[in-house]
Amino acid sequence: MSKMSASQPVTQGSGDRIVSAETILISIPFREGAQPVWSFGGTPKNTFDTLLVRIETEAGIIGWGEAFSRGEDATLAALISSRVLPLVVGRDASQISKIKHEIEFQLQNFGRNGSLNYGVSAVDIALWDIAAKRAGVPLVKLLGGSFRSEVDVYASLLRYGTADGVVAACEDAIARGYRAIKLHEIEVDLIEIAAEACAGRARVMADVNCPWSPAVAIRHNQSLQTSSLHWLEEPVWPPEDYIGLARVRAASSTPIAAGENAGGLSEFVAMVQANAIDIAQPDIAKSGGVTELRRIVAFCEANAIRFEPHCALFGPGQIATVHLAASIQSAPMLERLFCDFEAELYDGATIPKNGVVSVPSSPGLGIDPNPDVIARYRVR
Ligand SMILES: [Mg+2]
């Protein structure tokens, strides 16, 4: 009987041995429009990061993954490069679940949520890309096949801070064919004005990004009852206050959505046990990749929780989310932040048209990033 160990080399000649794994951080400017400029803890800038992880096997198959990143975050890229990726090189790329488990286990003392988990997520996405490329099929086929060839997309607006600004953005989104719009305003009157402006033309969700205590959230949510929101997202600070979130949920009929700040399945179990959510929103580039999101999907199906993945991503994470959404019977929407970039990593192939995106049909994720765009926007 052969003895298995984490470091056991792959059978010679299989071609599945991972020979390189690297991070590639790019940051692309988008057209100004939101006021004030978008800020994520650093200098406010109108750019969004895409933190790529590129994994290559001995057979020459290249897989692309994405870690959540904001603000030209070279520190995050360095952390993933120095702590996560060395645990991947030399491994058998076909052992997706085992690699994910072992990285998580070995790095557990760095925390079970946050930066390193973003790296684990990126590795997982890249390994699924490799697996599907090796099989010669689009990722959705490895996930059980497609329920649909197109996925509905909602326009996830930036924050504008004025009635004129948010209403103009809503009109722009509707004109581009979106039938669902998510606001990021935090002033109740601006949410009400935007919802009124969209009435009868687009469903409206409000994402306030965790600003309120449970008591304040209950008051604001009751004011918003007349706006008939499709959901209210993350009303409570801190995001892990599931008891407070449950109180907000119990005080109104508006569906409560949350989960983009969760680390994985266990946190969704805790949310549901606390009666905190109607809608689960894990992010494929934060919460553990394709592998973890499939577990969360199954958990949601077993507990009558809607699954609507978070996706403020523009790279492999967005494409992997499309494949996953296409593989699920309940038809979750794709979230796409509503901004126009100076350059497109996929030459525009991932931009929604009339509120939908096509599920790529080529092997793997189905589209690889444009190397010229990478070269031009790489953060040095
Ligand atoms: Mg959100």
XYZ file of N, CA and C in Angstrom, residues 23-216:
582
model
N 1.126 35.842 -8.672
C 0.083 36.867 -8.656
C 0.420 37.921 -9.712
N -0.610 38.468 -10.307
C -0.463 39.582 -11.253
C -1.528 40.606 -10.866
N -1.077 41.764 -10.377
C -2.021 42.801 -9.940
C -2.147 43.868 -11.015
N -3.366 44.069 -11.479
C -3.592 45.180 -12.413
C -4.641 46.121 -11.812
N -4.605 47.367 -12.210
C -5.551 48.365 -11.705
C -5.920 49.271 -12.878
N -7.208 49.276 -13.225
C -7.648 49.979 -14.439
C -8.580 51.133 -14.058
N -8.304 52.346 -14.552
C -9.187 53.486 -14.261
C -10.562 53.311 -14.903
N -11.574 53.821 -14.196
C -12.906 53.865 -14.800
C -13.376 55.312 -14.867
N -14.373 55.517 -15.724
C -14.880 56.868 -15.945
C -15.452 57.435 -14.645
N -15.052 58.640 -14.357
C -15.530 59.282 -13.140
C -17.033 59.518 -13.256
N -17.703 59.496 -12.152
C -19.150 59.698 -12.179
C -19.690 59.677 -10.771
N -19.159 58.749 -9.993
C -19.592 58.674 -8.604
C -18.908 59.777 -7.807
N -19.631 60.350 -6.848
C -19.067 61.381 -5.982
C -19.323 61.022 -4.532
N -18.385 61.099 -3.649
C -16.981 61.324 -3.947
C -16.365 60.093 -4.597
N -15.138 60.220 -5.027
C -14.507 59.083 -5.682
C -14.487 57.886 -4.743
N -14.541 56.715 -5.327
C -14.618 55.452 -4.585
C -13.370 55.293 -3.714
N -13.550 54.911 -2.470
C -12.413 54.747 -1.576
C -12.513 53.428 -0.827
N -11.406 52.709 -0.712
C -11.376 51.443 0.025
C -10.221 51.435 1.009
N -10.191 52.417 1.870
C -9.204 52.408 2.935
C -7.870 53.011 2.542
N -7.695 53.339 1.276
C -6.465 53.990 0.847
C -6.795 55.339 0.245
N -5.910 55.831 -0.596
C -6.169 57.087 -1.281
C -7.335 56.891 -2.252
N -8.382 57.722 -2.152
C -9.507 57.537 -3.076
C -9.075 57.694 -4.528
N -9.453 56.711 -5.341
C -9.091 56.723 -6.749
C -10.211 56.103 -7.543
N -10.410 56.539 -8.756
C -11.386 55.892 -9.623
C -10.707 54.794 -10.433
N -10.235 53.768 -9.720
C -9.688 52.580 -10.375
C -10.219 51.349 -9.634
N -10.299 50.255 -10.334
C -10.581 48.983 -9.671
C -9.450 48.011 -9.972
N -9.061 47.274 -8.931
C -8.036 46.234 -9.074
C -8.613 44.958 -9.665
N -7.781 44.217 -10.357
C -8.028 42.796 -10.574
C -6.740 42.092 -10.161
N -6.835 41.280 -9.104
C -5.666 40.549 -8.605
C -5.739 39.120 -9.140
N -4.978 38.888 -10.208
C -4.983 37.590 -10.884
C -4.023 36.629 -10.210
N -4.376 35.349 -10.223
C -3.427 34.295 -9.899
C -3.324 33.404 -11.128
N -2.087 33.252 -11.621
C -1.833 32.452 -12.821
C -1.088 31.193 -12.414
N -1.680 30.048 -12.711
C -1.072 28.759 -12.358
C -0.823 27.972 -13.638
N 0.384 27.413 -13.734
C 0.727 26.648 -14.944
C 1.127 25.232 -14.547
N 0.681 24.269 -15.350
C 1.045 22.874 -15.088
C 2.168 22.440 -16.018
N 2.724 21.288 -15.667
C 3.811 20.713 -16.455
C 3.397 20.498 -17.914
N 2.116 20.189 -18.107
C 1.606 19.956 -19.473
C 1.384 21.264 -20.220
N 1.598 22.403 -19.528
C 1.465 23.689 -20.197
C 0.065 24.283 -20.135
N -0.815 23.689 -19.320
C -2.152 24.282 -19.153
C -2.040 25.440 -18.161
N -2.630 26.565 -18.524
C -2.587 27.752 -17.676
C -3.982 28.026 -17.134
N -4.060 28.099 -15.804
C -5.332 28.422 -15.151
C -5.272 29.820 -14.565
N -6.413 30.523 -14.654
C -6.497 31.890 -14.139
C -7.501 31.958 -12.994
N -7.050 32.537 -11.880
C -7.936 32.773 -10.738
C -7.903 34.241 -10.369
N -8.757 34.620 -9.428
C -8.823 36.019 -9.001
C -9.064 36.098 -7.508
N -8.283 36.941 -6.850
C -8.482 37.252 -5.431
C -9.111 38.638 -5.328
N -10.065 38.795 -4.432
C -10.662 40.114 -4.215
C -9.564 41.103 -3.834
N -9.589 42.289 -4.430
C -8.565 43.298 -4.146
C -9.108 44.673 -4.492
N -8.643 45.672 -3.769
C -9.037 47.048 -4.026
C -7.857 47.973 -3.770
N -7.779 49.073 -4.513
C -6.844 50.143 -4.182
C -5.386 49.851 -4.472
N -5.094 49.268 -5.655
C -3.714 48.961 -6.036
C -2.987 48.264 -4.889
N -3.602 47.184 -4.411
C -3.148 46.565 -3.167
C -1.975 45.602 -3.387
N -0.792 46.180 -3.562
C 0.423 45.377 -3.759
C 0.758 44.578 -2.498
N 0.352 45.084 -1.334
C 0.610 44.354 -0.079
C -0.146 43.034 -0.064
N -1.394 43.078 -0.479
C -2.200 41.858 -0.541
C -1.592 40.877 -1.548
N -1.194 41.392 -2.701
C -0.582 40.519 -3.720
C 0.692 39.864 -3.165
N 1.491 40.646 -2.431
C 2.738 40.107 -1.871
C 2.453 39.032 -0.817
N 1.422 39.259 -0.025
C 1.050 38.285 1.015
C 0.635 36.952 0.383
N -0.181 37.030 -0.645
C -0.630 35.807 -1.310
C 0.557 35.120 -2.000
N 1.422 35.935 -2.630
C 2.602 35.366 -3.310
C 3.530 34.662 -2.334
N 3.706 35.255 -1.156
C 4.715 34.712 -0.242
C 4.169 33.629 0.683
N 2.871 33.643 0.988
C 2.343 32.671 1.947
C 1.471 31.581 1.333
N 0.704 31.898 0.306
C -0.236 30.913 -0.247
C 0.385 30.137 -1.415
N 0.938 30.849 -2.370
C 1.349 30.187 -3.615
C 2.501 29.192 -3.448
N 3.447 29.415 -2.501
C 4.476 28.379 -2.307
C 3.900 27.023 -1.891
N 2.691 27.032 -1.301
C 2.064 25.767 -0.895
C 1.390 25.050 -2.075
N 1.379 25.719 -3.219
C 0.685 25.193 -4.397
C 1.663 24.578 -5.405
N 2.819 25.206 -5.544
C 3.799 24.752 -6.545
C 4.277 23.334 -6.197
N 4.306 22.477 -7.216
C 4.710 21.085 -7.018
C 3.558 20.139 -6.776
N 2.371 20.702 -6.511
C 1.201 19.855 -6.230
C 0.549 19.362 -7.517
N -0.355 18.387 -7.352
C -1.126 17.845 -8.456
C -2.357 18.730 -8.664
N -2.408 19.408 -9.796
C -3.475 20.391 -10.040
C -4.873 19.782 -10.036
N -4.948 18.459 -10.205
C -6.279 17.826 -10.230
C -6.860 17.652 -8.828
N -6.030 17.836 -7.797
C -6.504 17.632 -6.416
C -7.044 18.949 -5.844
N -8.098 19.452 -6.430
C -8.583 20.796 -6.094
C -9.013 20.888 -4.624
N -9.858 19.981 -4.199
C -10.379 20.049 -2.823
C -9.275 19.821 -1.797
N -8.372 18.901 -2.120
C -7.298 18.583 -1.182
C -6.344 19.771 -1.031
N -5.994 20.384 -2.143
C -5.103 21.553 -2.074
C -5.768 22.660 -1.269
N -7.042 22.913 -1.542
C -7.765 23.968 -0.804
C -7.753 23.673 0.693
N -8.094 22.450 1.046
C -8.129 22.088 2.467
C -6.757 22.263 3.111
N -5.740 21.796 2.438
C -4.412 21.805 3.075
C -3.850 23.223 3.204
N -4.128 24.084 2.224
C -3.686 25.481 2.393
C -4.413 26.106 3.580
N -5.719 25.900 3.637
C -6.503 26.487 4.735
C -5.995 25.971 6.087
N -5.733 24.665 6.138
C -5.308 24.061 7.403
C -3.944 24.611 7.829
N -3.028 24.692 6.866
C -1.677 25.142 7.212
C -1.627 26.621 7.582
N -2.544 27.406 7.070
C -2.520 28.855 7.321
C -3.570 29.287 8.339
N -4.146 28.332 9.061
C -5.280 28.655 9.932
C -4.955 29.725 10.965
N -3.707 29.794 11.421
C -3.377 30.766 12.463
C -3.299 32.206 11.959
N -3.368 32.375 10.623
C -3.407 33.736 10.071
C -4.839 34.269 9.985
N -5.804 33.445 10.388
C -7.197 33.877 10.308
C -7.930 33.105 9.242
N -9.215 32.872 9.488
C -10.009 32.031 8.602
C -10.820 32.852 7.605
N -10.659 34.177 7.676
C -11.379 35.046 6.755
C -10.418 36.160 6.349
N -10.645 36.759 5.188
C -9.820 37.896 4.793
C -8.733 37.516 3.811
N -7.619 38.253 3.878
C -6.609 38.275 2.812
C -6.181 36.903 2.312
N -5.761 36.028 3.241
C -5.246 34.745 2.779
C -6.345 33.892 2.163
N -7.554 34.041 2.694
C -8.680 33.308 2.098
C -8.978 33.805 0.680
N -8.680 35.073 0.422
C -8.830 35.575 -0.954
C -7.843 34.834 -1.871
N -6.645 34.584 -1.347
C -5.650 33.835 -2.114
C -6.080 32.397 -2.352
N -6.626 31.766 -1.316
C -7.147 30.400 -1.464
C -8.239 30.377 -2.528
N -9.102 31.395 -2.497
C -10.196 31.485 -3.476
C -9.641 31.556 -4.895
N -8.602 32.387 -5.076
C -8.007 32.557 -6.409
C -7.388 31.253 -6.906
N -6.690 30.555 -6.014
C -6.085 29.269 -6.385
C -7.173 28.285 -6.810
N -8.246 28.240 -6.034
C -9.338 27.305 -6.333
C -9.946 27.584 -7.709
N -10.185 28.872 -8.004
C -10.757 29.235 -9.313
C -9.802 28.811 -10.439
N -8.504 29.079 -10.245
C -7.519 28.724 -11.280
C -7.462 27.206 -11.495
N -7.578 26.437 -10.412
C -7.517 24.974 -10.550
C -8.760 24.428 -11.261
N -9.920 25.043 -11.021
C -11.132 24.649 -11.768
C -10.976 25.010 -13.249
N -10.335 26.157 -13.526
C -10.075 26.541 -14.926
C -9.199 25.485 -15.596
N -8.151 25.057 -14.882
C -7.256 24.016 -15.412
C -8.011 22.703 -15.626
N -8.821 22.316 -14.637
C -9.551 21.039 -14.738
C -10.465 21.034 -15.962
N -11.151 22.155 -16.197
C -12.076 22.211 -17.329
C -11.319 22.293 -18.654
N -10.178 22.989 -18.637
C -9.362 23.029 -19.861
C -8.820 21.637 -20.176
N -8.379 20.935 -19.136
C -7.856 19.589 -19.348
C -8.941 18.670 -19.910
N -10.186 18.858 -19.402
C -11.310 18.029 -19.873
C -11.822 18.490 -21.234
N -11.404 19.697 -21.652
C -11.847 20.203 -22.951
C -13.287 20.697 -22.955
N -13.790 21.084 -21.764
C -15.185 21.545 -21.676
C -15.248 22.868 -20.912
N -16.295 23.674 -21.134
C -16.473 24.871 -20.307
C -16.732 24.479 -18.851
N -16.302 25.327 -17.936
C -16.418 25.021 -16.505
C -17.828 24.565 -16.123
N -18.850 25.215 -16.694
C -20.227 24.887 -16.290
C -20.529 23.403 -16.491
N -19.881 22.763 -17.445
C -20.131 21.324 -17.663
C -19.589 20.487 -16.516
N -18.474 20.923 -15.925
C -17.956 20.188 -14.766
C -18.832 20.416 -13.532
N -19.625 21.480 -13.561
C -20.495 21.799 -12.422
C -21.874 21.159 -12.593
N -21.995 20.272 -13.550
C -23.259 19.565 -13.739
C -24.028 20.007 -14.961
N -23.486 20.980 -15.677
C -24.147 21.425 -16.908
C -24.986 22.679 -16.701
N -25.418 23.237 -17.820
C -26.061 24.553 -17.831
C -27.575 24.466 -17.752
N -28.189 25.308 -16.922
C -29.635 25.519 -16.987
C -29.988 26.558 -18.041
N -28.994 27.367 -18.443
C -29.282 28.484 -19.363
C -27.992 28.921 -20.038
N -28.144 29.534 -21.219
C -26.954 29.971 -21.960
C -26.595 31.425 -21.651
N -27.527 32.141 -20.979
C -27.259 33.523 -20.574
C -27.643 33.692 -19.112
N -26.923 34.577 -18.438
C -27.204 34.862 -17.030
C -27.659 36.319 -16.915
N -28.763 36.526 -16.201
C -29.223 37.903 -15.960
C -28.212 38.645 -15.098
N -28.044 39.920 -15.382
C -27.079 40.746 -14.658
C -27.816 41.937 -14.061
N -27.427 42.307 -12.843
C -27.975 43.567 -12.330
C -26.871 44.620 -12.283
N -27.281 45.856 -12.546
C -26.350 46.984 -12.490
C -26.155 47.369 -11.030
N -24.930 47.246 -10.568
C -24.601 47.584 -9.186
C -23.980 48.983 -9.207
N -24.829 49.980 -8.959
C -24.398 51.370 -9.113
C -23.338 51.739 -8.077
N -22.550 52.734 -8.393
C -21.623 53.292 -7.409
C -22.430 54.209 -6.480
N -21.750 54.910 -5.616
C -22.451 55.837 -4.709
C -22.284 57.249 -5.260
N -23.422 57.955 -5.428
C -23.401 59.277 -6.062
C -23.666 60.404 -5.061
N -24.466 60.131 -4.051
C -24.649 61.089 -2.960
C -25.597 62.239 -3.237
N -26.150 62.289 -4.451
C -27.146 63.323 -4.759
C -28.303 62.673 -5.508
N -29.474 63.302 -5.406
C -30.648 62.778 -6.118
C -30.409 62.810 -7.621
N -29.885 63.923 -8.111
C -29.636 64.023 -9.554
C -28.670 62.938 -10.018
N -27.605 62.735 -9.247
C -26.578 61.761 -9.620
C -27.112 60.347 -9.662
N -27.849 59.958 -8.629
C -28.313 58.567 -8.583
C -29.434 58.330 -9.587
N -30.311 59.309 -9.771
C -31.396 59.134 -10.754
C -30.818 59.060 -12.175
N -29.818 59.888 -12.462
C -29.182 59.837 -13.789
C -28.534 58.472 -14.033
N -27.902 57.929 -13.012
C -27.277 56.602 -13.154
C -28.337 55.530 -13.369
N -29.466 55.633 -12.656
C -30.565 54.676 -12.849
C -31.081 54.744 -14.291
N -31.276 55.957 -14.797
C -31.774 56.121 -16.167
C -30.782 55.530 -17.173
N -29.494 55.759 -16.925
C -28.451 55.223 -17.803
C -28.502 53.690 -17.800
N -28.635 53.109 -16.603
C -28.678 51.639 -16.494
C -29.903 51.072 -17.207
N -31.048 51.713 -17.025
C -32.278 51.241 -17.690
C -32.131 51.365 -19.205
N -31.521 52.469 -19.649
C -31.314 52.664 -21.093
C -30.385 51.609 -21.678
N -29.485 51.088 -20.842
C -28.581 50.031 -21.325
C -29.211 48.645 -21.242
N -30.460 48.574 -20.791
C -31.191 47.312 -20.812
C -31.238 46.566 -19.491
N -30.722 47.155 -18.430
C -30.801 46.480 -17.129
C -32.230 46.521 -16.601
N -32.668 45.404 -16.052
C -33.996 45.314 -15.465
C -33.930 45.133 -13.950
N -32.720 45.175 -13.421
C -32.520 45.145 -11.968
C -31.332 46.041 -11.641
N -31.507 46.860 -10.604
C -30.507 47.866 -10.253
C -30.280 47.828 -8.751
N -29.000 47.830 -8.379
C -28.689 47.916 -6.942
C -28.064 49.273 -6.645
N -28.627 49.921 -5.643
C -28.132 51.228 -5.206
C -27.080 51.035 -4.125
N -26.122 51.959 -4.061
C -25.191 51.984 -2.935
C -25.318 53.275 -2.133
N -26.473 53.924 -2.245
C -26.706 55.123 -1.417
C -26.977 54.696 0.021
N -26.629 55.570 0.971
C -26.936 55.244 2.369
C -27.935 56.227 2.989
N -28.282 57.295 2.253
C -29.309 58.218 2.739
C -30.674 57.657 2.341
N -31.557 57.515 3.316
C -32.855 56.887 3.055
C -33.634 57.648 1.980
N -33.570 58.984 2.022
C -34.360 59.738 1.024
C -33.835 59.507 -0.393
N -32.525 59.328 -0.558
C -31.973 59.061 -1.897
C -32.399 57.679 -2.397
N -32.454 56.716 -1.490
C -32.927 55.373 -1.876
C -34.385 55.460 -2.322
N -35.184 56.202 -1.569
C -36.609 56.332 -1.910
C -36.796 57.016 -3.270
N -36.023 58.073 -3.504
C -36.130 58.810 -4.776
C -35.728 57.911 -5.950
N -34.643 57.174 -5.802
C -34.171 56.292 -6.883
C -35.160 55.158 -7.133
N -35.698 54.584 -6.056
C -36.679 53.495 -6.207
C -37.911 53.994 -6.940
N -38.344 55.195 -6.600
C -39.509 55.795 -7.267
C -39.221 56.016 -8.764
N -37.984 56.473 -9.048
C -37.604 56.752 -10.439
C -37.589 55.475 -11.287
N -37.294 54.347 -10.662
C -37.174 53.068 -11.392
C -38.489 52.284 -11.419
N -39.480 52.729 -10.649
C -40.700 51.936 -10.441
C -41.316 51.497 -11.765
N -41.625 50.209 -11.860
C -42.260 49.665 -13.049
C -41.309 49.367 -14.194
N -40.043 49.783 -14.031
C -39.077 49.561 -15.114
C -37.922 48.650 -14.693
N -37.545 48.716 -13.434
C -36.450 47.870 -12.941
C -36.683 47.550 -11.469
N -36.328 46.327 -11.089
C -36.321 45.983 -9.662
C -35.184 46.742 -8.995
N -35.391 47.135 -7.758
C -34.364 47.929 -7.075
C -33.970 47.257 -5.763
N -32.664 47.126 -5.585
C -32.096 46.648 -4.328
C -31.287 47.796 -3.722
N -31.160 47.791 -2.389
C -30.343 48.810 -1.732
C -29.259 48.134 -0.908
N -28.011 48.490 -1.205
C -26.850 47.963 -0.469
C -26.215 49.126 0.273
N -26.295 49.087 1.598
C -25.801 50.229 2.372
C -24.424 49.966 2.992
N -23.897 48.748 2.842
C -22.517 48.434 3.272
C -22.265 48.655 4.761
N -23.184 48.130 5.585
C -22.934 47.996 7.041
C -22.773 49.316 7.808
N -23.656 50.323 7.640
C -23.403 51.584 8.328
C -24.065 51.730 9.695
N -25.068 50.898 10.006
C -25.969 51.242 11.115
C -25.910 50.240 12.261
N -26.275 50.743 13.452
C -26.568 49.836 14.561
C -27.887 49.135 14.243
N -28.166 48.007 14.896
C -29.449 47.335 14.641
C -30.645 48.260 14.873
N -30.606 49.080 15.928
C -31.747 49.962 16.227
C -31.961 50.975 15.107
N -30.879 51.581 14.632
C -30.997 52.555 13.535
C -31.442 51.847 12.259
